[in-house]
Amino acid sequence: MMEMDYLKESLLREYGGEAEEILAGLSCRRRTTLRVNTLKADRGRVEEELRAAGLSSSPVQGLADALVLPSGSESAVRKLGAYENGEIYLQSLSSMLPPLFLGAEAGEDVLDMAAAPGGKTSQLAQLTGGHAFITACEINHIRAERMKSNLKKLGCGRVNVIERDARKLDDFLRFDRILLDAPCSGSGTLDLTDEGSCKAFSEKLVHNSARLQKELIRKAVRLLKPGGTLLYSTCSLLREENAESAGEMKKLGLLPDPITLEGVEGLRLLDGGLPGSVTVCPNEFFEGFFMARYKKAP
Ligand code: SAM
């Protein structure tokens, strides 16, 4: 209870009158959403299979490969052939945003620094047609194994998985683009109506995550090629993990590369306190989420 008071007080302090809308978004039932894996299937084929299974789905303007289903459809989706074959991946709409805005291209060296279970890694492979040189780093053995199995199922054969603390990656490595989808408190994904979903959240977790996030950012800046792009994201709404952690990139000399997120249906943005960054308000469609993009001078 104390931890939830801390969350509510922080949101009120940071977002003022918008805190109520955020709390409502953290208490509503989110729709089931998935990404069509275009490395293996096209949307039309998947929509046909969903229809045949009695599942209604609708596309999302601005997110070409996303489909939205009624809440609670996950178990029905897991029974589909398309799921078994890796033609679709259950993924929140918010978590589809960072790979889109990293802007990776075929032929580039790309690092996904905290990557398991591989949702964004596989989306990066999809967006580059399987032609980028992707390294996916993950500290946790069980999660790394799960990512390997997901990547295999989704047909992302050329991804190099490294099981390591990303802070200890070799300093001679260099990447054109780095996605740091950082470990965080998950405050933007909580379901306030479900005690179980809030059990892991704590003020201590927020402070510890913020410390780790800054260490990971420092490493990412070292591994970035001149002219390279670093996209930092969290599924938290708290400024200590967002604007404050992301501020580390500027302190280290990176240049802000503002993100404009126009035309994505159902998206409601908040003022996260860092110009050029994006803070997504949780609602029926989107989880609470944060992104900031920076570039290294050429
Ligand atoms: N990007 C993933 C996706 O879309 O599927 C989700 C990543 S999750 C937010 C953060 C991940 O970072 C967790 O799997 C966690 O185990 C991992 N992690 C935590 N500390 C790390 C570290 N020091 N080095 C590498 N990975 C780390």
Short mmCIF file of C-alpha atoms and ligand atoms in Angstrom, two decimals:
data_model
loop_
_atom_site.label_atom_id
_atom_site.label_comp_id
_atom_site.label_asym_id
_atom_site.label_seq_id
_atom_site.Cartn_x
_atom_site.Cartn_y
_atom_site.Cartn_z
CA MET A 1 0.00 0.00 0.00
CA MET A 2 2.83 2.38 0.91
CA GLU A 3 4.44 1.70 -2.45
CA MET A 4 1.21 2.57 -4.26
CA ASP A 5 1.00 5.80 -2.25
CA TYR A 6 4.54 6.60 -3.38
CA LEU A 7 3.51 5.96 -7.01
CA LYS A 8 0.38 8.08 -6.77
CA GLU A 9 2.18 10.94 -5.02
CA SER A 10 4.99 10.87 -7.59
CA LEU A 11 2.53 10.94 -10.50
CA LEU A 12 0.62 13.80 -8.92
CA ARG A 13 3.81 15.78 -8.32
CA GLU A 14 5.15 15.14 -11.84
CA TYR A 15 1.98 15.30 -13.95
CA GLY A 16 -0.37 17.47 -11.87
CA GLY A 17 -3.93 17.33 -13.25
CA GLU A 18 -3.03 14.55 -15.70
CA ALA A 19 -2.27 12.12 -12.86
CA GLU A 20 -5.91 11.12 -12.65
CA GLU A 21 -6.01 10.11 -16.31
CA ILE A 22 -2.77 8.14 -15.83
CA LEU A 23 -4.19 6.30 -12.82
CA ALA A 24 -7.36 5.51 -14.78
CA GLY A 25 -5.17 4.17 -17.61
CA LEU A 26 -3.30 1.97 -15.12
CA SER A 27 -6.61 0.59 -13.89
CA CYS A 28 -8.33 -0.25 -17.19
CA ARG A 29 -8.30 -3.54 -19.01
CA ARG A 30 -5.92 -3.32 -21.97
CA ARG A 31 -6.70 -4.84 -25.35
CA THR A 32 -4.75 -7.82 -26.56
CA THR A 33 -2.35 -6.66 -29.27
CA LEU A 34 0.02 -8.45 -31.61
CA ARG A 35 2.60 -7.77 -34.29
CA VAL A 36 2.44 -9.56 -37.62
CA ASN A 37 5.90 -10.95 -38.32
CA THR A 38 6.36 -9.94 -41.94
CA LEU A 39 9.52 -12.06 -42.16
CA LYS A 40 7.10 -15.01 -42.28
CA ALA A 41 3.58 -13.82 -43.09
CA ASP A 42 1.52 -10.89 -44.31
CA ARG A 43 -1.26 -9.17 -42.43
CA GLY A 44 -4.00 -10.39 -44.76
CA ARG A 45 -3.14 -14.03 -44.10
CA VAL A 46 -3.05 -13.52 -40.35
CA GLU A 47 -6.35 -11.61 -40.36
CA GLU A 48 -7.91 -14.52 -42.25
CA GLU A 49 -6.73 -17.02 -39.62
CA LEU A 50 -7.96 -14.80 -36.79
CA ARG A 51 -11.36 -14.50 -38.48
CA ALA A 52 -11.59 -18.27 -38.97
CA ALA A 53 -10.89 -18.70 -35.23
CA GLY A 54 -13.70 -16.27 -34.38
CA LEU A 55 -11.33 -13.49 -33.25
CA SER A 56 -12.13 -9.97 -34.42
CA SER A 57 -9.11 -7.74 -35.07
CA SER A 58 -8.51 -4.22 -36.28
CA PRO A 59 -5.41 -2.45 -37.63
CA VAL A 60 -3.82 0.59 -35.97
CA GLN A 61 -3.23 3.69 -38.05
CA GLY A 62 0.48 4.54 -37.86
CA LEU A 63 1.57 1.04 -36.78
CA ALA A 64 1.51 -0.96 -40.01
CA ASP A 65 2.12 -4.42 -38.57
CA ALA A 66 -0.03 -4.15 -35.42
CA LEU A 67 -3.44 -5.71 -34.83
CA VAL A 68 -5.77 -5.00 -31.88
CA LEU A 69 -8.03 -7.75 -30.50
CA PRO A 70 -10.55 -7.80 -27.66
CA SER A 71 -9.07 -7.85 -24.13
CA GLY A 72 -8.25 -11.29 -22.80
CA SER A 73 -7.65 -12.90 -26.23
CA GLU A 74 -4.08 -14.00 -25.43
CA SER A 75 -4.87 -17.65 -24.72
CA ALA A 76 -6.94 -17.97 -27.92
CA VAL A 77 -4.09 -16.37 -29.91
CA ARG A 78 -1.57 -18.84 -28.42
CA LYS A 79 -3.62 -21.71 -29.88
CA LEU A 80 -3.35 -20.42 -33.47
CA GLY A 81 -1.12 -22.00 -36.09
CA ALA A 82 0.21 -18.50 -36.87
CA TYR A 83 1.40 -18.21 -33.25
CA GLU A 84 2.98 -21.67 -33.25
CA ASN A 85 4.78 -20.90 -36.53
CA GLY A 86 6.09 -17.51 -35.42
CA GLU A 87 3.97 -15.54 -37.89
CA ILE A 88 2.72 -13.35 -35.05
CA TYR A 89 4.16 -12.09 -31.75
CA LEU A 90 2.07 -10.92 -28.78
CA GLN A 91 3.45 -7.45 -28.09
CA SER A 92 2.09 -4.29 -26.54
CA LEU A 93 1.56 -1.35 -28.90
CA SER A 94 3.86 0.88 -26.85
CA SER A 95 6.67 -1.62 -27.08
CA MET A 96 6.43 -1.55 -30.89
CA LEU A 97 7.44 2.14 -30.91
CA PRO A 98 11.21 2.06 -30.07
CA PRO A 99 12.28 -0.20 -32.97
CA LEU A 100 10.29 2.02 -35.37
CA PHE A 101 12.00 5.17 -34.11
CA LEU A 102 15.51 3.73 -33.90
CA GLY A 103 15.49 3.87 -37.71
CA ALA A 104 17.87 0.95 -38.28
CA GLU A 105 18.68 0.08 -41.89
CA ALA A 106 19.92 -3.00 -43.73
CA GLY A 107 23.70 -3.38 -43.48
CA GLU A 108 24.03 -1.47 -40.20
CA ASP A 109 25.51 -2.76 -36.92
CA VAL A 110 22.73 -2.62 -34.34
CA LEU A 111 22.89 -3.38 -30.60
CA ASP A 112 19.82 -4.24 -28.55
CA MET A 113 21.42 -3.81 -25.16
CA ALA A 114 18.84 -5.33 -22.75
CA ALA A 115 17.00 -7.53 -25.15
CA ALA A 116 15.08 -10.50 -23.71
CA PRO A 117 12.58 -11.92 -24.44
CA GLY A 118 13.39 -10.45 -27.85
CA GLY A 119 10.20 -8.62 -28.86
CA LYS A 120 12.04 -5.54 -30.03
CA THR A 121 15.05 -7.49 -31.35
CA SER A 122 12.78 -9.51 -33.64
CA GLN A 123 10.95 -6.35 -34.71
CA LEU A 124 14.32 -4.78 -35.60
CA ALA A 125 15.14 -7.85 -37.69
CA GLN A 126 11.74 -7.54 -39.37
CA LEU A 127 12.13 -3.80 -40.08
CA THR A 128 15.53 -4.35 -41.70
CA GLY A 129 14.32 -7.37 -43.70
CA GLY A 130 16.78 -9.56 -41.79
CA HIS A 131 19.69 -7.59 -43.34
CA ALA A 132 21.06 -5.67 -40.34
CA PHE A 133 23.83 -7.12 -38.16
CA ILE A 134 21.99 -7.31 -34.87
CA THR A 135 23.60 -8.10 -31.51
CA ALA A 136 21.16 -8.82 -28.68
CA CYS A 137 22.58 -8.67 -25.15
CA GLU A 138 20.84 -10.07 -22.06
CA ILE A 139 22.16 -10.65 -18.54
CA ASN A 140 19.68 -13.29 -17.40
CA HIS A 141 20.35 -16.86 -18.55
CA ILE A 142 16.75 -18.08 -18.53
CA ARG A 143 15.56 -14.97 -20.36
CA ALA A 144 18.42 -15.23 -22.88
CA GLU A 145 17.44 -18.85 -23.64
CA ARG A 146 13.83 -17.78 -24.09
CA MET A 147 14.95 -15.05 -26.46
CA LYS A 148 16.99 -17.52 -28.53
CA SER A 149 13.95 -19.75 -28.86
CA ASN A 150 11.70 -16.79 -29.77
CA LEU A 151 14.16 -15.53 -32.38
CA LYS A 152 14.40 -18.98 -33.94
CA LYS A 153 10.63 -19.35 -34.06
CA LEU A 154 10.25 -15.89 -35.61
CA GLY A 155 12.87 -16.62 -38.32
CA CYS A 156 15.45 -14.07 -37.10
CA GLY A 157 18.38 -16.36 -37.81
CA ARG A 158 21.18 -13.80 -38.09
CA VAL A 159 20.93 -12.24 -34.64
CA ASN A 160 24.00 -12.66 -32.44
CA VAL A 161 22.83 -13.29 -28.85
CA ILE A 162 25.32 -12.40 -26.10
CA GLU A 163 24.50 -13.51 -22.57
CA ARG A 164 26.29 -10.88 -20.48
CA ASP A 165 25.94 -7.83 -18.29
CA ALA A 166 25.79 -5.12 -20.99
CA ARG A 167 27.91 -2.88 -18.77
CA LYS A 168 30.74 -5.36 -19.41
CA LEU A 169 30.49 -5.57 -23.20
CA ASP A 170 33.91 -5.25 -24.89
CA ASP A 171 34.85 -1.61 -25.32
CA PHE A 172 36.21 -2.16 -28.83
CA LEU A 173 32.72 -2.96 -30.17
CA ARG A 174 31.07 -0.19 -32.22
CA PHE A 175 27.46 0.18 -33.40
CA ASP A 176 25.60 2.47 -35.81
CA ARG A 177 22.46 2.25 -33.69
CA ILE A 178 21.78 1.17 -30.14
CA LEU A 179 18.44 0.41 -28.55
CA LEU A 180 18.55 0.61 -24.77
CA ASP A 181 15.15 -0.66 -23.66
CA ALA A 182 16.25 -0.35 -20.10
CA PRO A 183 15.36 -2.47 -17.08
CA CYS A 184 12.92 -0.32 -15.09
CA SER A 185 10.25 -0.33 -12.39
CA GLY A 186 7.53 -1.06 -14.97
CA SER A 187 5.35 1.67 -13.47
CA GLY A 188 3.66 2.25 -16.85
CA THR A 189 2.50 -1.35 -17.15
CA LEU A 190 0.98 -1.87 -13.70
CA ASP A 191 -2.63 -2.98 -13.37
CA LEU A 192 -3.77 -1.15 -10.25
CA THR A 193 -6.82 -3.39 -9.98
CA ASP A 194 -4.60 -6.44 -9.56
CA GLU A 195 -2.45 -6.68 -6.42
CA GLY A 196 -0.28 -9.37 -8.00
CA SER A 197 0.72 -7.08 -10.86
CA CYS A 198 1.90 -4.40 -8.38
CA LYS A 199 3.81 -6.69 -6.01
CA ALA A 200 7.24 -6.13 -7.55
CA PHE A 201 6.91 -2.34 -7.73
CA SER A 202 8.68 -0.31 -5.04
CA GLU A 203 10.35 3.02 -4.46
CA LYS A 204 13.63 1.15 -3.97
CA LEU A 205 13.21 -0.51 -7.37
CA VAL A 206 12.77 2.91 -8.98
CA HIS A 207 16.00 4.24 -7.40
CA ASN A 208 17.97 1.06 -8.19
CA SER A 209 16.69 1.01 -11.78
CA ALA A 210 17.67 4.66 -12.26
CA ARG A 211 21.22 3.92 -11.09
CA LEU A 212 21.52 0.93 -13.45
CA GLN A 213 19.98 2.90 -16.34
CA LYS A 214 22.64 5.60 -16.08
CA GLU A 215 25.42 2.98 -16.02
CA LEU A 216 23.96 1.32 -19.12
CA ILE A 217 23.66 4.69 -20.87
CA ARG A 218 27.33 5.48 -20.13
CA LYS A 219 28.31 2.17 -21.73
CA ALA A 220 25.99 2.71 -24.72
CA VAL A 221 27.55 6.12 -25.41
CA ARG A 222 31.03 4.50 -25.51
CA LEU A 223 29.83 1.81 -27.94
CA LEU A 224 28.16 4.22 -30.36
CA LYS A 225 29.92 5.09 -33.64
CA PRO A 226 30.35 8.80 -34.48
CA GLY A 227 27.08 9.87 -36.13
CA GLY A 228 25.31 6.91 -34.49
CA THR A 229 21.86 6.92 -32.88
CA LEU A 230 20.95 5.83 -29.34
CA LEU A 231 17.31 5.30 -28.44
CA TYR A 232 16.55 4.99 -24.73
CA SER A 233 13.17 3.63 -23.61
CA THR A 234 11.43 2.44 -20.46
CA CYS A 235 7.96 1.20 -19.60
CA SER A 236 7.95 3.56 -16.61
CA LEU A 237 6.25 6.93 -16.21
CA LEU A 238 8.48 8.26 -13.44
CA ARG A 239 10.88 11.09 -14.27
CA GLU A 240 13.70 9.63 -12.19
CA GLU A 241 13.87 6.73 -14.70
CA ASN A 242 12.98 8.81 -17.76
CA ALA A 243 13.94 12.47 -18.10
CA GLU A 244 16.59 12.21 -15.37
CA SER A 245 18.23 9.02 -16.67
CA ALA A 246 17.96 10.14 -20.30
CA GLY A 247 19.60 13.44 -19.30
CA GLU A 248 22.79 11.41 -18.88
CA MET A 249 23.05 11.17 -22.69
CA LYS A 250 23.16 14.95 -23.00
CA LYS A 251 25.67 15.22 -20.14
CA LEU A 252 27.93 12.86 -22.11
CA GLY A 253 27.81 15.10 -25.17
CA LEU A 254 25.13 13.39 -27.29
CA LEU A 255 22.82 15.62 -29.29
CA PRO A 256 19.03 15.40 -28.87
CA ASP A 257 17.25 13.96 -31.91
CA PRO A 258 13.60 14.82 -31.20
CA ILE A 259 10.95 12.19 -31.92
CA THR A 260 7.69 13.24 -33.54
CA LEU A 261 4.93 10.73 -33.08
CA GLU A 262 2.12 12.05 -35.20
CA GLY A 263 -0.57 9.98 -36.81
CA VAL A 264 -0.52 6.98 -34.45
CA GLU A 265 -4.13 6.18 -33.67
CA GLY A 266 -5.15 5.91 -30.00
CA LEU A 267 -1.94 7.49 -28.73
CA ARG A 268 -2.16 10.11 -25.99
CA LEU A 269 1.06 11.86 -25.06
CA LEU A 270 2.11 13.40 -21.73
CA ASP A 271 4.69 16.03 -20.84
CA GLY A 272 7.52 13.92 -19.47
CA GLY A 273 9.70 16.93 -18.69
CA LEU A 274 12.31 16.41 -21.42
CA PRO A 275 11.80 18.31 -24.70
CA GLY A 276 11.92 16.07 -27.78
CA SER A 277 11.18 12.91 -25.80
CA VAL A 278 7.91 10.96 -25.86
CA THR A 279 5.86 9.89 -22.85
CA VAL A 280 2.85 7.74 -23.67
CA CYS A 281 -0.20 7.91 -21.38
CA PRO A 282 -1.55 4.46 -20.48
CA ASN A 283 -5.04 3.71 -21.78
CA GLU A 284 -7.12 0.85 -23.21
CA PHE A 285 -4.67 0.51 -26.13
CA PHE A 286 -1.24 1.68 -24.93
CA GLU A 287 0.90 0.96 -21.89
CA GLY A 288 2.66 3.87 -20.18
CA PHE A 289 5.97 4.28 -21.96
CA PHE A 290 8.92 6.63 -22.46
CA MET A 291 11.39 7.17 -25.31
CA ALA A 292 14.23 9.63 -25.97
CA ARG A 293 16.54 9.62 -28.98
CA TYR A 294 20.06 11.07 -29.17
CA LYS A 295 22.87 11.18 -31.74
CA LYS A 296 26.64 11.19 -31.42
CA ALA A 297 28.32 14.01 -33.31
CA PRO A 298 29.89 12.71 -36.59
N1 SAM B 1 13.57 -5.28 -25.01
C1 SAM B 1 12.89 -6.44 -24.45
C2 SAM B 1 11.75 -6.82 -25.36
O1 SAM B 1 11.21 -5.97 -26.06
O2 SAM B 1 11.40 -8.00 -25.42
C3 SAM B 1 12.47 -6.20 -23.02
C4 SAM B 1 13.63 -5.82 -22.14
S1 SAM B 1 13.27 -5.68 -20.43
C5 SAM B 1 12.56 -4.11 -20.34
C6 SAM B 1 14.86 -5.42 -19.76
C7 SAM B 1 15.78 -6.61 -19.82
O3 SAM B 1 17.08 -6.18 -19.40
C8 SAM B 1 15.43 -7.77 -18.92
O4 SAM B 1 15.34 -8.94 -19.70
C9 SAM B 1 16.59 -7.86 -17.94
O5 SAM B 1 16.91 -9.18 -17.56
C10 SAM B 1 17.72 -7.25 -18.76
N2 SAM B 1 18.86 -6.68 -18.01
C11 SAM B 1 18.85 -6.15 -16.75
N3 SAM B 1 20.08 -5.71 -16.44
C12 SAM B 1 20.87 -5.94 -17.52
C13 SAM B 1 22.26 -5.72 -17.79
N4 SAM B 1 23.06 -5.17 -16.89
N5 SAM B 1 22.74 -6.12 -18.99
C14 SAM B 1 21.93 -6.70 -19.91
N6 SAM B 1 20.62 -6.94 -19.70
C15 SAM B 1 20.10 -6.56 -18.52
#
